[in-house]
mmCIF file of N, CA and C in Angstrom:
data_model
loop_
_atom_site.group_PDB
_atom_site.id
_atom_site.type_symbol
_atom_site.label_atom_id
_atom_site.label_comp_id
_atom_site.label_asym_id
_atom_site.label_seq_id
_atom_site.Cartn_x
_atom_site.Cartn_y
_atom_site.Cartn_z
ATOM 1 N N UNK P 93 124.240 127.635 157.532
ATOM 2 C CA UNK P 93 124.965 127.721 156.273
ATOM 3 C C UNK P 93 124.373 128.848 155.430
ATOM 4 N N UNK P 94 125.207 129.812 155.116
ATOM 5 C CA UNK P 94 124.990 130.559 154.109
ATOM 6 C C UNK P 94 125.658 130.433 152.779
ATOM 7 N N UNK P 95 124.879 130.493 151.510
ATOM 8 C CA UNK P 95 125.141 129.928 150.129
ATOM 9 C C UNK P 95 125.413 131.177 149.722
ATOM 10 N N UNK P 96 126.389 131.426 148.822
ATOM 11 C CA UNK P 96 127.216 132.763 147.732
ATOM 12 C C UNK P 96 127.008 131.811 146.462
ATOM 13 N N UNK P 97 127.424 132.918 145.489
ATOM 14 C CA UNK P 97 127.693 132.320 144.206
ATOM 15 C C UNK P 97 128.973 132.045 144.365
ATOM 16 N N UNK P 98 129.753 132.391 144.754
ATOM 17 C CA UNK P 98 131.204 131.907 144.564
ATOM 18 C C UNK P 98 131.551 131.093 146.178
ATOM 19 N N UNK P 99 130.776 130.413 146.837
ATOM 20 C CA UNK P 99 130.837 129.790 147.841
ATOM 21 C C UNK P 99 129.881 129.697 148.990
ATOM 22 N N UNK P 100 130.388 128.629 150.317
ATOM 23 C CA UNK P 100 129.133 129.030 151.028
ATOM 24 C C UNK P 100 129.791 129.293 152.482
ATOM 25 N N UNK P 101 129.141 129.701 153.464
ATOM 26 C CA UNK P 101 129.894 129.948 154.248
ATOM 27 C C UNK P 101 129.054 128.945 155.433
ATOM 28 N N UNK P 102 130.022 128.292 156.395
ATOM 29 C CA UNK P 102 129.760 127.124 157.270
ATOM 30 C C UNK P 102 129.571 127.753 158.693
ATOM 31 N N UNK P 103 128.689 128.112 159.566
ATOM 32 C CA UNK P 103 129.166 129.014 161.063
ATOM 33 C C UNK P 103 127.930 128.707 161.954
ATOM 34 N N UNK P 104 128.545 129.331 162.794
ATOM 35 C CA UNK P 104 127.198 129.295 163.693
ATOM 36 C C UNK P 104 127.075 131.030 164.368
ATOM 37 N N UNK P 105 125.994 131.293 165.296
ATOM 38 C CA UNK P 105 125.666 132.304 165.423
ATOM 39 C C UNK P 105 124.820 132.361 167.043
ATOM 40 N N UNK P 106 125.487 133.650 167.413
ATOM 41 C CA UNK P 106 124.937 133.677 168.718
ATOM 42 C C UNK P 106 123.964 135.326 169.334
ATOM 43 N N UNK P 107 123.232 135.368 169.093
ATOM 44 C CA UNK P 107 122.244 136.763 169.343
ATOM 45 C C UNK P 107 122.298 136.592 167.910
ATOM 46 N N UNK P 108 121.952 136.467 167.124
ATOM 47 C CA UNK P 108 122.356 137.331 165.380
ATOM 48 C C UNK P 108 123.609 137.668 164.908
ATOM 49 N N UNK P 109 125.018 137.353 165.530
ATOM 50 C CA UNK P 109 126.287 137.715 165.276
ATOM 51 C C UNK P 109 127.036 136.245 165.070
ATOM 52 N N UNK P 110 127.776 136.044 163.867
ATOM 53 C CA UNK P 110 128.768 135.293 163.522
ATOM 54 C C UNK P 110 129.638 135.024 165.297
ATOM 55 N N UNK P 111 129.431 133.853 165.059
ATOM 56 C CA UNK P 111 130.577 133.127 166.340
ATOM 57 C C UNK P 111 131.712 132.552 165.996
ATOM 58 N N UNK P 112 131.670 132.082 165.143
ATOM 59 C CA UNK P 112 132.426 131.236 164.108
ATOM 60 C C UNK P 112 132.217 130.274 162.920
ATOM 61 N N UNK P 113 132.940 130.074 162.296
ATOM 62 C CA UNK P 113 132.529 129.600 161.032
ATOM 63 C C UNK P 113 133.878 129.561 160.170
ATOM 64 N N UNK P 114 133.448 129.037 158.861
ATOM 65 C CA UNK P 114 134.417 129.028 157.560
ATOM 66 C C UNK P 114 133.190 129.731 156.620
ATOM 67 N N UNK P 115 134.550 129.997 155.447
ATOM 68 C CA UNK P 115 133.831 129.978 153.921
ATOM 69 C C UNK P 115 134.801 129.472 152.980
ATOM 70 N N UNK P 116 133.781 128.713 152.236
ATOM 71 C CA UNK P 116 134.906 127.516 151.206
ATOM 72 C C UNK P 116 134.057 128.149 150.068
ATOM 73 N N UNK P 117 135.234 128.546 149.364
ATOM 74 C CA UNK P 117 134.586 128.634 147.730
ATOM 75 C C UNK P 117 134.125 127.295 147.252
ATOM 76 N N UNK P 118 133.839 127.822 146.184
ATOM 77 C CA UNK P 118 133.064 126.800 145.282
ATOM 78 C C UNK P 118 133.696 125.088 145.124
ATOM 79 N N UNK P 119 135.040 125.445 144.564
ATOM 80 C CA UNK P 119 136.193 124.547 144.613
ATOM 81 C C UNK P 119 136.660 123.684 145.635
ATOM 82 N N UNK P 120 136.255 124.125 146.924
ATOM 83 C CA UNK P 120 137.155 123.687 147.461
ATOM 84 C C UNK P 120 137.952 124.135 148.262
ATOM 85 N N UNK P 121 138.380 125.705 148.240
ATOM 86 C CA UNK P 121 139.767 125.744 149.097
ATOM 87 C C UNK P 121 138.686 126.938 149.982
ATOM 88 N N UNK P 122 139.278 126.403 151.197
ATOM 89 C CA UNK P 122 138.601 126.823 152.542
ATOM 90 C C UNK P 122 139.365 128.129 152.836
ATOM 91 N N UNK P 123 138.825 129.273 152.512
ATOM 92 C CA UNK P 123 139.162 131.208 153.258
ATOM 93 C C UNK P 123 139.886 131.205 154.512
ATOM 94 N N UNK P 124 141.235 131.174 154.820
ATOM 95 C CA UNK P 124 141.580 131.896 156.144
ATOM 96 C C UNK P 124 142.163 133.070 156.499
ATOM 97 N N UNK P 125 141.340 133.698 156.949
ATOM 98 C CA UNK P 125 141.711 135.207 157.578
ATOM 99 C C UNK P 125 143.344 135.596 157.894
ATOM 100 N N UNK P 126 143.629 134.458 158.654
ATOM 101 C CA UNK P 126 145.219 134.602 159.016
ATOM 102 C C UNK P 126 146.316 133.581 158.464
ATOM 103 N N UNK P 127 147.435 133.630 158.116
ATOM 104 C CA UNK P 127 148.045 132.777 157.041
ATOM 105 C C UNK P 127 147.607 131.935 155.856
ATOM 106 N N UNK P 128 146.815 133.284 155.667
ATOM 107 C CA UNK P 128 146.827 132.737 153.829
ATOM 108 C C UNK P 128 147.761 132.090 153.023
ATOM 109 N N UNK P 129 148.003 131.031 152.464
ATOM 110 C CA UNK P 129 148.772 130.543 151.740
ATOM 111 C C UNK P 129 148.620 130.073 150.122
ATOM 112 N N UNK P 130 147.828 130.408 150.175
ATOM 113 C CA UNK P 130 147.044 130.398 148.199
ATOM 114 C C UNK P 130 147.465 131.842 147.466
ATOM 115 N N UNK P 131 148.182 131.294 146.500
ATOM 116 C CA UNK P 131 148.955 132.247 145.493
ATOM 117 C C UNK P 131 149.306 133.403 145.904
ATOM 118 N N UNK P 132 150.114 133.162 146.791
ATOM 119 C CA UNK P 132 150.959 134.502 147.126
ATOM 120 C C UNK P 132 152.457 134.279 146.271
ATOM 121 N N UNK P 133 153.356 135.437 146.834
ATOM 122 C CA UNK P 133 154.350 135.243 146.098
ATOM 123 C C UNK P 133 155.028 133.888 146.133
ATOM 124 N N UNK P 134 155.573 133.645 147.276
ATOM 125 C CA UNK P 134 156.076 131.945 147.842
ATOM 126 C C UNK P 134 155.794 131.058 147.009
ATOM 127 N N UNK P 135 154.512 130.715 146.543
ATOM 128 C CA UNK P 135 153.798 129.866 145.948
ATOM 129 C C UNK P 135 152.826 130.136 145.439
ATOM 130 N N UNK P 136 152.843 129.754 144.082
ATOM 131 C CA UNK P 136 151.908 130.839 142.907
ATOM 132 C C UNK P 136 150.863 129.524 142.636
ATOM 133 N N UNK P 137 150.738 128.117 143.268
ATOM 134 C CA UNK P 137 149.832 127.721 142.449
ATOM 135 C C UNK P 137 148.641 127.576 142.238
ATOM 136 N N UNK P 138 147.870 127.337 141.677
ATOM 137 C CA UNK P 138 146.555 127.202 141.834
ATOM 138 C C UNK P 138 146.168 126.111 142.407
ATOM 139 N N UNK P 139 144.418 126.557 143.215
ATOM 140 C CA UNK P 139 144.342 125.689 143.949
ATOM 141 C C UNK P 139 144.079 124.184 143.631
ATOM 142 N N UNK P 140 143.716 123.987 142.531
ATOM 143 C CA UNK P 140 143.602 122.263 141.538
ATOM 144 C C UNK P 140 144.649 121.848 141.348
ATOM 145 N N UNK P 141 145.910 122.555 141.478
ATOM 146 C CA UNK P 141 147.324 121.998 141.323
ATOM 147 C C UNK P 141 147.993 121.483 143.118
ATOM 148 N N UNK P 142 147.154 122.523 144.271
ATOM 149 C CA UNK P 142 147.333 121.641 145.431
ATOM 150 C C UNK P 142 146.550 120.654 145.610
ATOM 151 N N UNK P 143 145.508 120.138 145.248
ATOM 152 C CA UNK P 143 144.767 119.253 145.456
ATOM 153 C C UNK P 143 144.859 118.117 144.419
ATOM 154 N N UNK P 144 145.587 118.273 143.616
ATOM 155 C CA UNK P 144 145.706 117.052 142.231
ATOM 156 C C UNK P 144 147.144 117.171 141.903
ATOM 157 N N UNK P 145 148.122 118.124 142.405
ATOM 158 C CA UNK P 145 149.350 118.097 141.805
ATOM 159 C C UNK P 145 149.810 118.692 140.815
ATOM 160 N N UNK P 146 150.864 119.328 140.649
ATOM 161 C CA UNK P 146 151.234 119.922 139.138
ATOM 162 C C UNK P 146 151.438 119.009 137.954
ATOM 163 N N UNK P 147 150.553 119.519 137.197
ATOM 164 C CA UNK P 147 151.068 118.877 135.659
ATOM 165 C C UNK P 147 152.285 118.415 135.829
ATOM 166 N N UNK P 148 152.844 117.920 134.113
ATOM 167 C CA UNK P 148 154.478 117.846 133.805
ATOM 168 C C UNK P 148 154.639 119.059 133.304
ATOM 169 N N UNK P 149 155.975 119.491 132.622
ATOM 170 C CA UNK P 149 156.750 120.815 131.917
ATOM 171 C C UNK P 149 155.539 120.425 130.677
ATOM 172 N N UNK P 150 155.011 121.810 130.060
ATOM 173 C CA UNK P 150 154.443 122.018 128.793
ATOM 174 C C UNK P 150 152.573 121.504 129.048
ATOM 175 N N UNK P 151 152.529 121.095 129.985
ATOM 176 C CA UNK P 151 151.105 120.909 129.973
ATOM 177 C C UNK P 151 150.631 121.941 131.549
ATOM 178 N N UNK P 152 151.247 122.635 131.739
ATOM 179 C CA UNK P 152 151.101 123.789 132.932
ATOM 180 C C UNK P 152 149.942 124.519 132.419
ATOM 181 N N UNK P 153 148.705 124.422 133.583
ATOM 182 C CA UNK P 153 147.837 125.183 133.529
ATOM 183 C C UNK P 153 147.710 126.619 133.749
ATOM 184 N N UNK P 154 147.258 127.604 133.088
ATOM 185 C CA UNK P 154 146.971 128.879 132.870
ATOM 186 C C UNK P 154 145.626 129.588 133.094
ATOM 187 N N UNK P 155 144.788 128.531 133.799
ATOM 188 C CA UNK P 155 143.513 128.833 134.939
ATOM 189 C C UNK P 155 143.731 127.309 135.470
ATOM 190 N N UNK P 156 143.054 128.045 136.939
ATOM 191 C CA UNK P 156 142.497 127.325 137.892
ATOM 192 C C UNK P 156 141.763 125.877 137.382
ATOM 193 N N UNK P 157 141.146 126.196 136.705
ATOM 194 C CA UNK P 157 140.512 125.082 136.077
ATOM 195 C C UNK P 157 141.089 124.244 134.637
ATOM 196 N N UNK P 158 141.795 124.370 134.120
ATOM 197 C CA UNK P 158 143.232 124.299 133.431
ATOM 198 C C UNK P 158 141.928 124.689 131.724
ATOM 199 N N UNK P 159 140.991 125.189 132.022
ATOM 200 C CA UNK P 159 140.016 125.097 130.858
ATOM 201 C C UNK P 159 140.556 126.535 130.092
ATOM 202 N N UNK P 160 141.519 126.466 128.879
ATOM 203 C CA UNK P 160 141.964 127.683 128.131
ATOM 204 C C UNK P 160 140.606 128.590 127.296
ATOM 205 N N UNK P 161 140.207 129.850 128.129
ATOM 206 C CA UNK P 161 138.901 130.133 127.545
ATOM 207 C C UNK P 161 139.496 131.006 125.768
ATOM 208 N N UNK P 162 138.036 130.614 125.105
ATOM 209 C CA UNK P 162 138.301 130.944 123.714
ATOM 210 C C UNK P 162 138.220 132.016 123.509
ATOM 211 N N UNK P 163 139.498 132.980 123.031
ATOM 212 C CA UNK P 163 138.741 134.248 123.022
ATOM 213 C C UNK P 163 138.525 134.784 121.612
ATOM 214 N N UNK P 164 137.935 136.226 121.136
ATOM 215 C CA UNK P 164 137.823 136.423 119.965
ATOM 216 C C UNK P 164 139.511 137.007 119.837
ATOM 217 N N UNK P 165 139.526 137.488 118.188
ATOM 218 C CA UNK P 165 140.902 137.490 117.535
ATOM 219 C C UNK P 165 141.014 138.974 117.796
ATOM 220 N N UNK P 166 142.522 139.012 118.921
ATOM 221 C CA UNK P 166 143.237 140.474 119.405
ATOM 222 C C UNK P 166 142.659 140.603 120.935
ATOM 223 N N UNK P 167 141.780 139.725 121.040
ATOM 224 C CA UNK P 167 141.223 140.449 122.711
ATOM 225 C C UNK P 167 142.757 139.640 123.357
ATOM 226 N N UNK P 168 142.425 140.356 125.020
ATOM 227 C CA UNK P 168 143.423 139.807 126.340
ATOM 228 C C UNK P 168 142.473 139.227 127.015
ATOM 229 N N UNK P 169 142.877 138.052 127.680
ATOM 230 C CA UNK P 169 142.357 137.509 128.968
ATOM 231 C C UNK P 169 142.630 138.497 129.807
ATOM 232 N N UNK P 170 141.439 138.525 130.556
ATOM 233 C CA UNK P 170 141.910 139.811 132.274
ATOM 234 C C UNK P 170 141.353 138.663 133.154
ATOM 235 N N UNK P 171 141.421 137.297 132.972
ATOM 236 C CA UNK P 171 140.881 136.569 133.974
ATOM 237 C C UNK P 171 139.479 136.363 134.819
ATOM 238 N N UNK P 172 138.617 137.083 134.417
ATOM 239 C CA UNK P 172 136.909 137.157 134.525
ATOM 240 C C UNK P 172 136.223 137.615 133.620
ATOM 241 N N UNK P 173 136.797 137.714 132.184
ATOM 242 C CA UNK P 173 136.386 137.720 131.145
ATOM 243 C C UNK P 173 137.690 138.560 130.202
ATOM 244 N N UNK P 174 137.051 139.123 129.075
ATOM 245 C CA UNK P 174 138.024 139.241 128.376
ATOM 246 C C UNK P 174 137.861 140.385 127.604
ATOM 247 N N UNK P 175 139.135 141.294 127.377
ATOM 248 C CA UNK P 175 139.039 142.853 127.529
ATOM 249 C C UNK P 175 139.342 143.061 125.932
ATOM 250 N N UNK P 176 138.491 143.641 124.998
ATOM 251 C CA UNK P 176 138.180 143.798 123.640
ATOM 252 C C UNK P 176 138.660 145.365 123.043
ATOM 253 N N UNK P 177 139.716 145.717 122.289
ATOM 254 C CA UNK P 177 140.517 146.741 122.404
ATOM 255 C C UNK P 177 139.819 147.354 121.141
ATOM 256 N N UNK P 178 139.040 146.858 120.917
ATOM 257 C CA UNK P 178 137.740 147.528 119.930
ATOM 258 C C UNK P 178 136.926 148.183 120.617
ATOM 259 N N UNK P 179 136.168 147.591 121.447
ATOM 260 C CA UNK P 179 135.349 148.318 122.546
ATOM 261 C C UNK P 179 135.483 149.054 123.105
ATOM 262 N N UNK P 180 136.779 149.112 124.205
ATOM 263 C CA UNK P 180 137.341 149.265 125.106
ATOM 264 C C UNK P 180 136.928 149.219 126.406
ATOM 265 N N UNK P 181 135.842 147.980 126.297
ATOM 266 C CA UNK P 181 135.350 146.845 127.471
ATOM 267 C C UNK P 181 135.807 145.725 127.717
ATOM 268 N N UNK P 182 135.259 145.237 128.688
ATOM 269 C CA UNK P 182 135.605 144.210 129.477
ATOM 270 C C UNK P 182 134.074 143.228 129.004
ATOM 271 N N UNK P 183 134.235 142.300 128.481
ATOM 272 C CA UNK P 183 132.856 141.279 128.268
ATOM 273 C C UNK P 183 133.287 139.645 128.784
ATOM 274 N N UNK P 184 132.385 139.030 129.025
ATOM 275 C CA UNK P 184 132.015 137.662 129.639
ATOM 276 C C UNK P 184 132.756 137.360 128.469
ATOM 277 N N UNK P 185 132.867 135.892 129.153
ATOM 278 C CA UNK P 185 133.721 134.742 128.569
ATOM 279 C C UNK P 185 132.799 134.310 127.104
ATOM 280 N N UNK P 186 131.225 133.909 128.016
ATOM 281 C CA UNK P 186 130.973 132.626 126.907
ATOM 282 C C UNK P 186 129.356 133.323 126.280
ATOM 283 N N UNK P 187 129.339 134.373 126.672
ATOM 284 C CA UNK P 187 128.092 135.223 126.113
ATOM 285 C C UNK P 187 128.836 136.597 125.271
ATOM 286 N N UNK P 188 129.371 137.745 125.723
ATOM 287 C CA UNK P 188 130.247 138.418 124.866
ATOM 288 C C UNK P 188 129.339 139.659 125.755
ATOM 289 N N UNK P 189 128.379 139.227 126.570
ATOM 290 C CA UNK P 189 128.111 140.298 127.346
ATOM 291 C C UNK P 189 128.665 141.474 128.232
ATOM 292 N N UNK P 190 128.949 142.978 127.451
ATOM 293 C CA UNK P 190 130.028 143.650 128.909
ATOM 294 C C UNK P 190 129.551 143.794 130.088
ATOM 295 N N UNK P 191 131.102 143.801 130.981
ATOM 296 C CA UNK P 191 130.917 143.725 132.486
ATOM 297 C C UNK P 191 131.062 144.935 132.744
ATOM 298 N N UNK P 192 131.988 145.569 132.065
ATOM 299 C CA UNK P 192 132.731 146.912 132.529
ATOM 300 C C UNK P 192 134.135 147.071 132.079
ATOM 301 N N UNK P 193 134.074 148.701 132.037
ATOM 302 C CA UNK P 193 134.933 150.094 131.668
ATOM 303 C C UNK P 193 135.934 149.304 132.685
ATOM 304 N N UNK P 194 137.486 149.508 131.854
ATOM 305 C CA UNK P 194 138.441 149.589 132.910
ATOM 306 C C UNK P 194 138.814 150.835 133.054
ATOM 307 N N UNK P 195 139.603 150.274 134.190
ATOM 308 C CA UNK P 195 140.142 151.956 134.603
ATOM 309 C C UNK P 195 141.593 152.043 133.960
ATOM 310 N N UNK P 196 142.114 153.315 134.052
ATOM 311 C CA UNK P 196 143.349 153.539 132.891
ATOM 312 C C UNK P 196 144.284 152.495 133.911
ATOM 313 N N UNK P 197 144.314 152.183 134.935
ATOM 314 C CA UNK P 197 145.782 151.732 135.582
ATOM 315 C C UNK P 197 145.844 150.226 135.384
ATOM 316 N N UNK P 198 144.172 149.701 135.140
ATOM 317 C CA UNK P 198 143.882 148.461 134.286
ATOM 318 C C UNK P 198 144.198 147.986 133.555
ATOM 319 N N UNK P 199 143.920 149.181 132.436
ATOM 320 C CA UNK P 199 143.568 148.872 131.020
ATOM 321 C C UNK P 199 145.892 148.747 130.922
ATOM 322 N N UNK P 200 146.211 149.727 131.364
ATOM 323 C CA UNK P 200 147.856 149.553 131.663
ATOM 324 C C UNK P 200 148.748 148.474 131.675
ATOM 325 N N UNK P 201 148.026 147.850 132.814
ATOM 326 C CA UNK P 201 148.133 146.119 133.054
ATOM 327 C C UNK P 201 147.807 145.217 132.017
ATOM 328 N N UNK P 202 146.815 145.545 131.744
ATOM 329 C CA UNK P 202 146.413 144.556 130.994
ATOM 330 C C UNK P 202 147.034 144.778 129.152
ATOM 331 N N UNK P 203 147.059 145.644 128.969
ATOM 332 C CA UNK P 203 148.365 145.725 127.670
ATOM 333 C C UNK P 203 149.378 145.557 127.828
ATOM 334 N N UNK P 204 150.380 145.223 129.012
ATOM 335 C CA UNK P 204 151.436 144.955 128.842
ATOM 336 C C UNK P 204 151.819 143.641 130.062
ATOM 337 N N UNK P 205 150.563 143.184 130.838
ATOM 338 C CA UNK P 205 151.104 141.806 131.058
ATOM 339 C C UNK P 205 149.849 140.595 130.588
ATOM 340 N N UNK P 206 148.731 140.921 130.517
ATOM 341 C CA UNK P 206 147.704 139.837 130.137
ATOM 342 C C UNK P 206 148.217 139.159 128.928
ATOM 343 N N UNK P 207 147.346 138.019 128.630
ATOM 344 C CA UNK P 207 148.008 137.164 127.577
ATOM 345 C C UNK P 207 146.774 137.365 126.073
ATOM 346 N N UNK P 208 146.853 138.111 125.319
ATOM 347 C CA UNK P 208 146.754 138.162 124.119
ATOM 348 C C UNK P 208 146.271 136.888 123.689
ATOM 349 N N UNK P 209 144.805 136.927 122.950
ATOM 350 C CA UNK P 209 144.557 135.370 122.011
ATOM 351 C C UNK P 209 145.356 135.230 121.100
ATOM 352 N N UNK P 210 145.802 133.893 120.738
ATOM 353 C CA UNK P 210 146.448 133.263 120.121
ATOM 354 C C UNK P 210 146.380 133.265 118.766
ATOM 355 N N UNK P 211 144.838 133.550 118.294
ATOM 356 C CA UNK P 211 144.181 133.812 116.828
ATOM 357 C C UNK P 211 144.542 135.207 116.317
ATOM 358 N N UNK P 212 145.487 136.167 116.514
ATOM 359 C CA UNK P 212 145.346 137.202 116.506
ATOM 360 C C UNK P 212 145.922 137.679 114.737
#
């Protein structure tokens, strides 16, 4: 077993070379190389909604973890933290620490589809 921060991976090994194995994120949902079926177009949901079910209408989660992170007033969620149009960084959720410069085709995206805090 090899341990990641975002998962661990389950295998065995023969001379020093992967024979086979999995890797399950953190959560739960087990990596497959060939027919991926986690949020592609077909089916957008997240993986706590295959394993527990979808909400009802109006209580639809908007992360994985249905936990709405707080952001400051005017930033966008970019989904691994949150992109500050003051800065014009990218900083952590729950420290305010930056991660990183987007790039212009990013920063693109993210002004015209990310979701804007609510406090704005």
């Amino acid at each position: 077993t090899l341990t990641f921060e975002n998962g661990v991976f389950e295998g065995t090994w023969e001379n020093g070379r992967e024979a086979g194995g999995q890797f399950i994120f953190n959560d739960g949902l087990p990596f497959t190389k060939d027919n991926w079926n986690y949020c592609t177009v077909k089916d957008r949901r997240f993986w706590s909604e295959y394993a527990e079910g979808i909400k009802p209408a109006g209580e639809t989660n908007r992360t994985d973890s249905g936990v709405k992170p707080n952001l400051p007033k005017g930033c966008f969620d970019v989904g691994n933290g949150y992109y500050d149009p003051t800065t014009k960084k990218v900083h952590e959720y729950d420290t305010g620490a930056e991660l990183r410069t987007p790039s212009d085709e990013e920063l693109a995206f993210i002004e015209t589809k990310a979701p804007i805090s609510s406090s704005r």
